[in-house]
Amino acid sequence: MWELIESNKRRSQWIFFALFLILAVLGGLIGASFIEPYGAWWGVGIAVAFALILGAVAYWAGDDIVMSVGRATRINKETSPQLYNIVEEMQIAAGFGRMPEVYIVADDAMNAFATGVRPEKSAIAVTAGLLDHLSRDELQGVVAHEMSHIVNRDVLFMTFSGVLLGSITMLSEGFLRGFAFTGGGSRRSRLGSSSRSHPAIMIAALVFALLAPLLARIFYFAVSRKREYLADATAVRLTRYPEGLASALEKLAVGPMSLEHYNRFTAPLFIVDPQETGPDGARKSALFSAGSTHPPVHERIQILRKLSGAGFRDYQSVFMKVKKEAELIPDRMLRDKSAVPLRAPSSDASPVGAGPEKMAAKMDKLRDIGNILMATGGFLFLPCECGLRMKVPQTLGKTSVPCPRCGRILILPSVTAGVVHLGSEAKKKDDPTDEPPSVYERKSDGWESFSCRCGYPIHLSPLFRSTAVTCRNCGRSIDIR
Amino acid sequence: MVWSILVFLALLVAVVVGVFLFGVAIYNGLVGFRNRVKNGWSQIDVQLKRRHDLIPNLVETAKGYMQHERETFIRVTEARAKAMGAGAGSPREVGQAETGLSDALAKFLLTVENYPELKANENFLRLQEELTSTENRIAYARQAYNDDVLLLNNKIEMFPSNIVAGMFQFHKAEFFQIEDVTERKAPQVKF
C-alpha cells in the first residue's frame, strides 16, 4: 500500500509544482503589466502569499469547514453499530493507524465523502439515504473507496490543488475583469506612474490570464479522475469484493435525489460528483463530464464488474481494456504477481439503516404495506427490463410511460381491453372447483386487462406466453387462449 | 606520491562511509518492516480475542431457542477453548486452531437457519452483526499482516538487503492462514 502512497505523493508534488508555477507566472505577468520597475516580483509575492494563506486555512480548518458545509453529525459505535463496524473493518484492512471519525449527513440523497488533510484527523461521512438503500456489502464498498482516499492521501491532494486552482481562477478573472473595465489604456493615468510596461508584457499577461485557468483545470482534472479509479482499485484490494462497490455505484448513479448541501470546493470529495445530478435528479449532458472531477460512473462499474481478481494487476489490465489508456497504477505496485482471490458475498442483503437494524426492517414493512395499498387502489406494477418496478396509477390517462431509471418507454395496459368469458354464473361462488373454468381470449399482442370472477384485475403483458394464469386474489386458474 | 596516497585514502574512506550509510538505511528499513509485521500480528490477536469473547454471549442467547442442538454448542465451545489455548503459539498453530473454530461457527450458523424465532431475536441480531464484523476484521487483519510478511520476507531474501538481514539475524515471518469455510466454497466467477 505504501508504494502507492509514495507514488501518489510524488505525482501530487508535480501537480502542486505545476499549479504553483502557473500561479507565480500569472502573478508575475500581471504585476509586471501594472507596476514598474519591480512589478513582477510584487506580483509573484502577492499571488504566492494569497495561495499560502488559503492553503493554511484549508490545512488547519478545512475538515471542519467541509463537515459544516455538508451538515454532518458525528456518530459512534452505540448509535449505528453496523456503519461503525464497517468503517473499522476497512481501517483494519488498510492497516491505517487510527480509526477515522464517522459522520452521517442528514440527507436523503445517496453519497459519501472523506476528509482529512492530516491523516490523523481523517473522517468518513455517508448520507442517511445511503444507509437506507445499501446492503452491508455495498456500504462496505463505498466505505472502502473513501478509506482509500484517506490512505492514498488523496484528500490532501484534492484540498491543496483545489486551493491553487481557486487562486489561479480568481486572480485571472480579477485581472481580466479589471482590464475590460479600464480598457487597458487608462491604467497609466490611473496609477499616475511615468514608467509604463512594455506592450508585449501586457499582451503576454492577457493571453496567460486567459489560458492559465484552463491549463490548471486540465492538470487538476486529469489527476483527480485518475485518483477515483485508483481509489476504486484500492477499495477492491481492501474488500476483495468488487461487486459490492459496483452495485453501490449503480444505486448511487440512479439515486433519485441530489444532495442539498455542497459547494464547488467540497464537490470533488464525494464518491459520485453531486454536481453531475441536477436538482431534479436528471443527469447532466455529456458536455459537462469533460470538466468533471469524477470519471463516468458507468465506466467505473464496467471495470469493477469485469474484474476476476482483487489485485492491482487485475484492475490495471481491465482498466487498460475498458479505457484504452496505458498506465493507471505505478509499476512498483504491480511487482507482486501473486493472485489475490475475490471473496464470496456476505449473506446479509438487507439495507443497513440509519439507526439500529430494526429501522430498516420497519421501512421495508412500510413499503410492503404501501405496495398493498397501491395494489388495491388500482395501481399497476410495471416491471422494467432494467429491474425497476414502477407503481403507476391506472387513471394516468397515458398509453406509455418512460422508465425513470433507464429511460425505456413502457407501454401501459389499457384497462378497458377485455372481458372474461364467464361460464354460467349459477354455481356457488364459495366452491371454485365446481364452477366451469374461466377462459379469456387474447385479442392483441399488446397489454390486455380483464377482471377475474372475484373482481380482481389481471393484466397480461405483451410477453405473456403461457396458457393459463392464476388470480393472485382468489387463486382461480384462468385459461388463456 | 604523497598526494596520490592521500587521494586513495580519501576515496577509500568515502567508499567505506558510503557503504556504511547504505547499510544503515537498509537496516532501518528492515526494522521498519519487522515492526509492521509485529504490529500486524498484534492486530490479528486483538480481533481473535474479540471473537473468543463474543462466543459465550452468542451461545447463551441461542441456548434458549435451540434446545436440541447440544452437540453444536459443545463443538463451538470446545473449538473456542482450543483456539484460546493456542493463543501464544506460532501463526501456524494459531491458524490451525482458529480454522477449527471457524468451522464450528459456520456449522452453528447453518443450524441457526432452522430457528426463525432465534433469527428474529434482537439480541441475537446484534450479536450476529458483531460476529460478521469480527470475521471480516480477522480476514482483513490477516490480509494486511500477510502483505507485510511478504514484504519483509522478500527483503530478507533479496540482494542487497539479505546481507544486512543475515548479519543482524532477521528471521522470515510466518504467514497466517485460516482455512475459511466460505472462502473455500466461493463460486468461480466467470465472464
PDB file of C-alpha atoms in Angstrom, chain B residues 38-171:
ATOM      1  CA  LYS B  38       4.710  -7.384  14.683  1.00  0.00           C
ATOM      2  CA  ASN B  39       2.038  -4.732  14.720  1.00  0.00           C
ATOM      3  CA  GLY B  40       0.001  -6.659  12.170  1.00  0.00           C
ATOM      4  CA  TRP B  41       0.191  -9.778  14.283  1.00  0.00           C
ATOM      5  CA  SER B  42      -0.996  -7.971  17.391  1.00  0.00           C
ATOM      6  CA  GLN B  43      -3.890  -6.592  15.332  1.00  0.00           C
ATOM      7  CA  ILE B  44      -4.902 -10.161  14.445  1.00  0.00           C
ATOM      8  CA  ASP B  45      -4.543 -11.132  18.084  1.00  0.00           C
ATOM      9  CA  VAL B  46      -6.921  -8.357  19.138  1.00  0.00           C
ATOM     10  CA  GLN B  47      -9.546  -9.485  16.643  1.00  0.00           C
ATOM     11  CA  LEU B  48      -9.207 -13.165  17.566  1.00  0.00           C
ATOM     12  CA  LYS B  49      -9.706 -12.240  21.237  1.00  0.00           C
ATOM     13  CA  ARG B  50     -12.769 -10.304  20.170  1.00  0.00           C
ATOM     14  CA  ARG B  51     -14.154 -13.416  18.558  1.00  0.00           C
ATOM     15  CA  HIS B  52     -13.403 -15.548  21.604  1.00  0.00           C
ATOM     16  CA  ASP B  53     -15.188 -13.071  23.846  1.00  0.00           C
ATOM     17  CA  LEU B  54     -18.209 -12.983  21.595  1.00  0.00           C
ATOM     18  CA  ILE B  55     -18.874 -16.716  21.532  1.00  0.00           C
ATOM     19  CA  PRO B  56     -20.127 -17.241  25.143  1.00  0.00           C
ATOM     20  CA  ASN B  57     -22.706 -14.482  24.608  1.00  0.00           C
ATOM     21  CA  LEU B  58     -23.792 -15.996  21.337  1.00  0.00           C
ATOM     22  CA  VAL B  59     -24.144 -19.469  22.832  1.00  0.00           C
ATOM     23  CA  GLU B  60     -26.058 -18.122  25.862  1.00  0.00           C
ATOM     24  CA  THR B  61     -28.529 -16.281  23.630  1.00  0.00           C
ATOM     25  CA  ALA B  62     -29.031 -19.213  21.296  1.00  0.00           C
ATOM     26  CA  LYS B  63     -29.373 -21.894  24.010  1.00  0.00           C
ATOM     27  CA  GLY B  64     -32.893 -20.897  24.961  1.00  0.00           C
ATOM     28  CA  TYR B  65     -34.090 -21.388  21.411  1.00  0.00           C
ATOM     29  CA  MET B  66     -32.061 -24.358  20.306  1.00  0.00           C
ATOM     30  CA  GLN B  67     -32.527 -26.985  22.989  1.00  0.00           C
ATOM     31  CA  HIS B  68     -31.954 -29.929  20.708  1.00  0.00           C
ATOM     32  CA  GLU B  69     -28.602 -28.763  19.377  1.00  0.00           C
ATOM     33  CA  ARG B  70     -26.365 -29.621  22.307  1.00  0.00           C
ATOM     34  CA  GLU B  71     -23.738 -31.133  20.071  1.00  0.00           C
ATOM     35  CA  THR B  72     -23.361 -27.938  18.104  1.00  0.00           C
ATOM     36  CA  PHE B  73     -22.843 -25.915  21.273  1.00  0.00           C
ATOM     37  CA  ILE B  74     -20.319 -28.361  22.621  1.00  0.00           C
ATOM     38  CA  ARG B  75     -18.404 -28.304  19.366  1.00  0.00           C
ATOM     39  CA  VAL B  76     -18.272 -24.488  19.338  1.00  0.00           C
ATOM     40  CA  THR B  77     -17.269 -24.270  22.992  1.00  0.00           C
ATOM     41  CA  GLU B  78     -14.560 -26.888  22.581  1.00  0.00           C
ATOM     42  CA  ALA B  79     -13.204 -25.236  19.469  1.00  0.00           C
ATOM     43  CA  ARG B  80     -13.106 -21.930  21.325  1.00  0.00           C
ATOM     44  CA  ALA B  81     -11.210 -23.420  24.256  1.00  0.00           C
ATOM     45  CA  LYS B  82      -8.738 -24.993  21.845  1.00  0.00           C
ATOM     46  CA  ALA B  83      -8.270 -21.718  19.961  1.00  0.00           C
ATOM     47  CA  MET B  84      -7.707 -19.813  23.194  1.00  0.00           C
ATOM     48  CA  GLY B  85      -5.162 -22.398  24.275  1.00  0.00           C
ATOM     49  CA  ALA B  86      -3.219 -21.872  21.071  1.00  0.00           C
ATOM     50  CA  GLY B  87      -3.206 -18.096  21.608  1.00  0.00           C
ATOM     51  CA  ALA B  88       0.514 -17.802  22.354  1.00  0.00           C
ATOM     52  CA  GLY B  89       1.696 -20.195  19.671  1.00  0.00           C
ATOM     53  CA  SER B  90       3.146 -19.574  16.245  1.00  0.00           C
ATOM     54  CA  PRO B  91       0.986 -18.220  13.446  1.00  0.00           C
ATOM     55  CA  ARG B  92       0.692 -21.732  12.038  1.00  0.00           C
ATOM     56  CA  GLU B  93      -0.595 -23.220  15.310  1.00  0.00           C
ATOM     57  CA  VAL B  94      -2.972 -20.353  15.917  1.00  0.00           C
ATOM     58  CA  GLY B  95      -4.182 -20.645  12.337  1.00  0.00           C
ATOM     59  CA  GLN B  96      -4.978 -24.325  12.731  1.00  0.00           C
ATOM     60  CA  ALA B  97      -6.875 -23.818  15.974  1.00  0.00           C
ATOM     61  CA  GLU B  98      -8.801 -20.866  14.563  1.00  0.00           C
ATOM     62  CA  THR B  99      -9.712 -22.854  11.473  1.00  0.00           C
ATOM     63  CA  GLY B 100     -11.382 -25.363  13.779  1.00  0.00           C
ATOM     64  CA  LEU B 101     -13.307 -22.561  15.438  1.00  0.00           C
ATOM     65  CA  SER B 102     -14.324 -21.064  12.087  1.00  0.00           C
ATOM     66  CA  ASP B 103     -15.635 -24.455  11.009  1.00  0.00           C
ATOM     67  CA  ALA B 104     -17.632 -24.907  14.190  1.00  0.00           C
ATOM     68  CA  LEU B 105     -19.078 -21.396  13.931  1.00  0.00           C
ATOM     69  CA  ALA B 106     -20.079 -21.860  10.309  1.00  0.00           C
ATOM     70  CA  LYS B 107     -21.899 -25.077  11.204  1.00  0.00           C
ATOM     71  CA  PHE B 108     -23.528 -23.318  14.137  1.00  0.00           C
ATOM     72  CA  LEU B 109     -24.793 -20.505  11.912  1.00  0.00           C
ATOM     73  CA  LEU B 110     -26.140 -23.031   9.433  1.00  0.00           C
ATOM     74  CA  THR B 111     -28.104 -24.665  12.246  1.00  0.00           C
ATOM     75  CA  VAL B 112     -29.459 -21.259  13.278  1.00  0.00           C
ATOM     76  CA  GLU B 113     -31.222 -21.095   9.910  1.00  0.00           C
ATOM     77  CA  ASN B 114     -33.677 -23.681  11.240  1.00  0.00           C
ATOM     78  CA  TYR B 115     -34.764 -21.445  14.122  1.00  0.00           C
ATOM     79  CA  PRO B 116     -36.636 -18.428  12.768  1.00  0.00           C
ATOM     80  CA  GLU B 117     -37.540 -17.228  16.245  1.00  0.00           C
ATOM     81  CA  LEU B 118     -33.900 -17.025  17.198  1.00  0.00           C
ATOM     82  CA  LYS B 119     -33.105 -15.222  13.975  1.00  0.00           C
ATOM     83  CA  ALA B 120     -35.681 -12.586  14.883  1.00  0.00           C
ATOM     84  CA  ASN B 121     -34.290 -12.087  18.388  1.00  0.00           C
ATOM     85  CA  GLU B 122     -32.930  -8.571  18.688  1.00  0.00           C
ATOM     86  CA  ASN B 123     -30.051  -9.508  20.930  1.00  0.00           C
ATOM     87  CA  PHE B 124     -29.072 -12.293  18.563  1.00  0.00           C
ATOM     88  CA  LEU B 125     -29.234  -9.957  15.561  1.00  0.00           C
ATOM     89  CA  ARG B 126     -26.866  -7.590  17.310  1.00  0.00           C
ATOM     90  CA  LEU B 127     -24.502 -10.424  18.156  1.00  0.00           C
ATOM     91  CA  GLN B 128     -24.695 -11.738  14.621  1.00  0.00           C
ATOM     92  CA  GLU B 129     -23.654  -8.339  13.251  1.00  0.00           C
ATOM     93  CA  GLU B 130     -20.790  -8.327  15.752  1.00  0.00           C
ATOM     94  CA  LEU B 131     -19.793 -11.795  14.619  1.00  0.00           C
ATOM     95  CA  THR B 132     -19.973 -10.861  10.939  1.00  0.00           C
ATOM     96  CA  SER B 133     -17.873  -7.794  11.604  1.00  0.00           C
ATOM     97  CA  THR B 134     -15.385  -9.780  13.671  1.00  0.00           C
ATOM     98  CA  GLU B 135     -14.993 -12.391  10.949  1.00  0.00           C
ATOM     99  CA  ASN B 136     -14.391  -9.573   8.476  1.00  0.00           C
ATOM    100  CA  ARG B 137     -11.901  -7.909  10.794  1.00  0.00           C
ATOM    101  CA  ILE B 138      -9.972 -11.140  11.203  1.00  0.00           C
ATOM    102  CA  ALA B 139      -9.950 -11.628   7.456  1.00  0.00           C
ATOM    103  CA  TYR B 140      -8.796  -8.067   6.810  1.00  0.00           C
ATOM    104  CA  ALA B 141      -6.229  -8.028   9.600  1.00  0.00           C
ATOM    105  CA  ARG B 142      -4.868 -11.294   8.205  1.00  0.00           C
ATOM    106  CA  GLN B 143      -4.777  -9.768   4.744  1.00  0.00           C
ATOM    107  CA  ALA B 144      -2.785  -6.741   5.945  1.00  0.00           C
ATOM    108  CA  TYR B 145      -0.472  -8.936   8.031  1.00  0.00           C
ATOM    109  CA  ASN B 146       0.260 -11.340   5.200  1.00  0.00           C
ATOM    110  CA  ASP B 147       1.020  -8.450   2.839  1.00  0.00           C
ATOM    111  CA  ASP B 148       3.557  -7.128   5.335  1.00  0.00           C
ATOM    112  CA  VAL B 149       5.039 -10.582   5.860  1.00  0.00           C
ATOM    113  CA  LEU B 150       5.540 -10.913   2.128  1.00  0.00           C
ATOM    114  CA  LEU B 151       7.353  -7.562   2.017  1.00  0.00           C
ATOM    115  CA  LEU B 152       9.623  -8.485   4.927  1.00  0.00           C
ATOM    116  CA  ASN B 153      10.391 -11.952   3.565  1.00  0.00           C
ATOM    117  CA  ASN B 154      11.199 -10.535   0.155  1.00  0.00           C
ATOM    118  CA  LYS B 155      13.598  -8.047   1.726  1.00  0.00           C
ATOM    119  CA  ILE B 156      15.282 -10.776   3.729  1.00  0.00           C
ATOM    120  CA  GLU B 157      15.804 -12.886   0.619  1.00  0.00           C
ATOM    121  CA  MET B 158      16.706 -10.215  -1.899  1.00  0.00           C
ATOM    122  CA  PHE B 159      20.091  -8.651  -2.554  1.00  0.00           C
ATOM    123  CA  PRO B 160      21.499  -6.459  -1.053  1.00  0.00           C
ATOM    124  CA  SER B 161      19.215  -6.372   1.971  1.00  0.00           C
ATOM    125  CA  ASN B 162      19.786 -10.113   2.520  1.00  0.00           C
ATOM    126  CA  ILE B 163      23.378  -9.354   3.619  1.00  0.00           C
ATOM    127  CA  VAL B 164      22.252  -6.938   6.309  1.00  0.00           C
ATOM    128  CA  ALA B 165      19.415  -9.262   7.297  1.00  0.00           C
ATOM    129  CA  GLY B 166      21.912 -12.114   7.669  1.00  0.00           C
ATOM    130  CA  MET B 167      24.309 -10.018   9.744  1.00  0.00           C
ATOM    131  CA  PHE B 168      21.646  -8.913  12.206  1.00  0.00           C
ATOM    132  CA  GLN B 169      19.668 -12.141  12.199  1.00  0.00           C
ATOM    133  CA  PHE B 170      16.367 -11.027  10.794  1.00  0.00           C
ATOM    134  CA  HIS B 171      14.122 -14.038  10.504  1.00  0.00           C
TER     135      HIS B 171
END
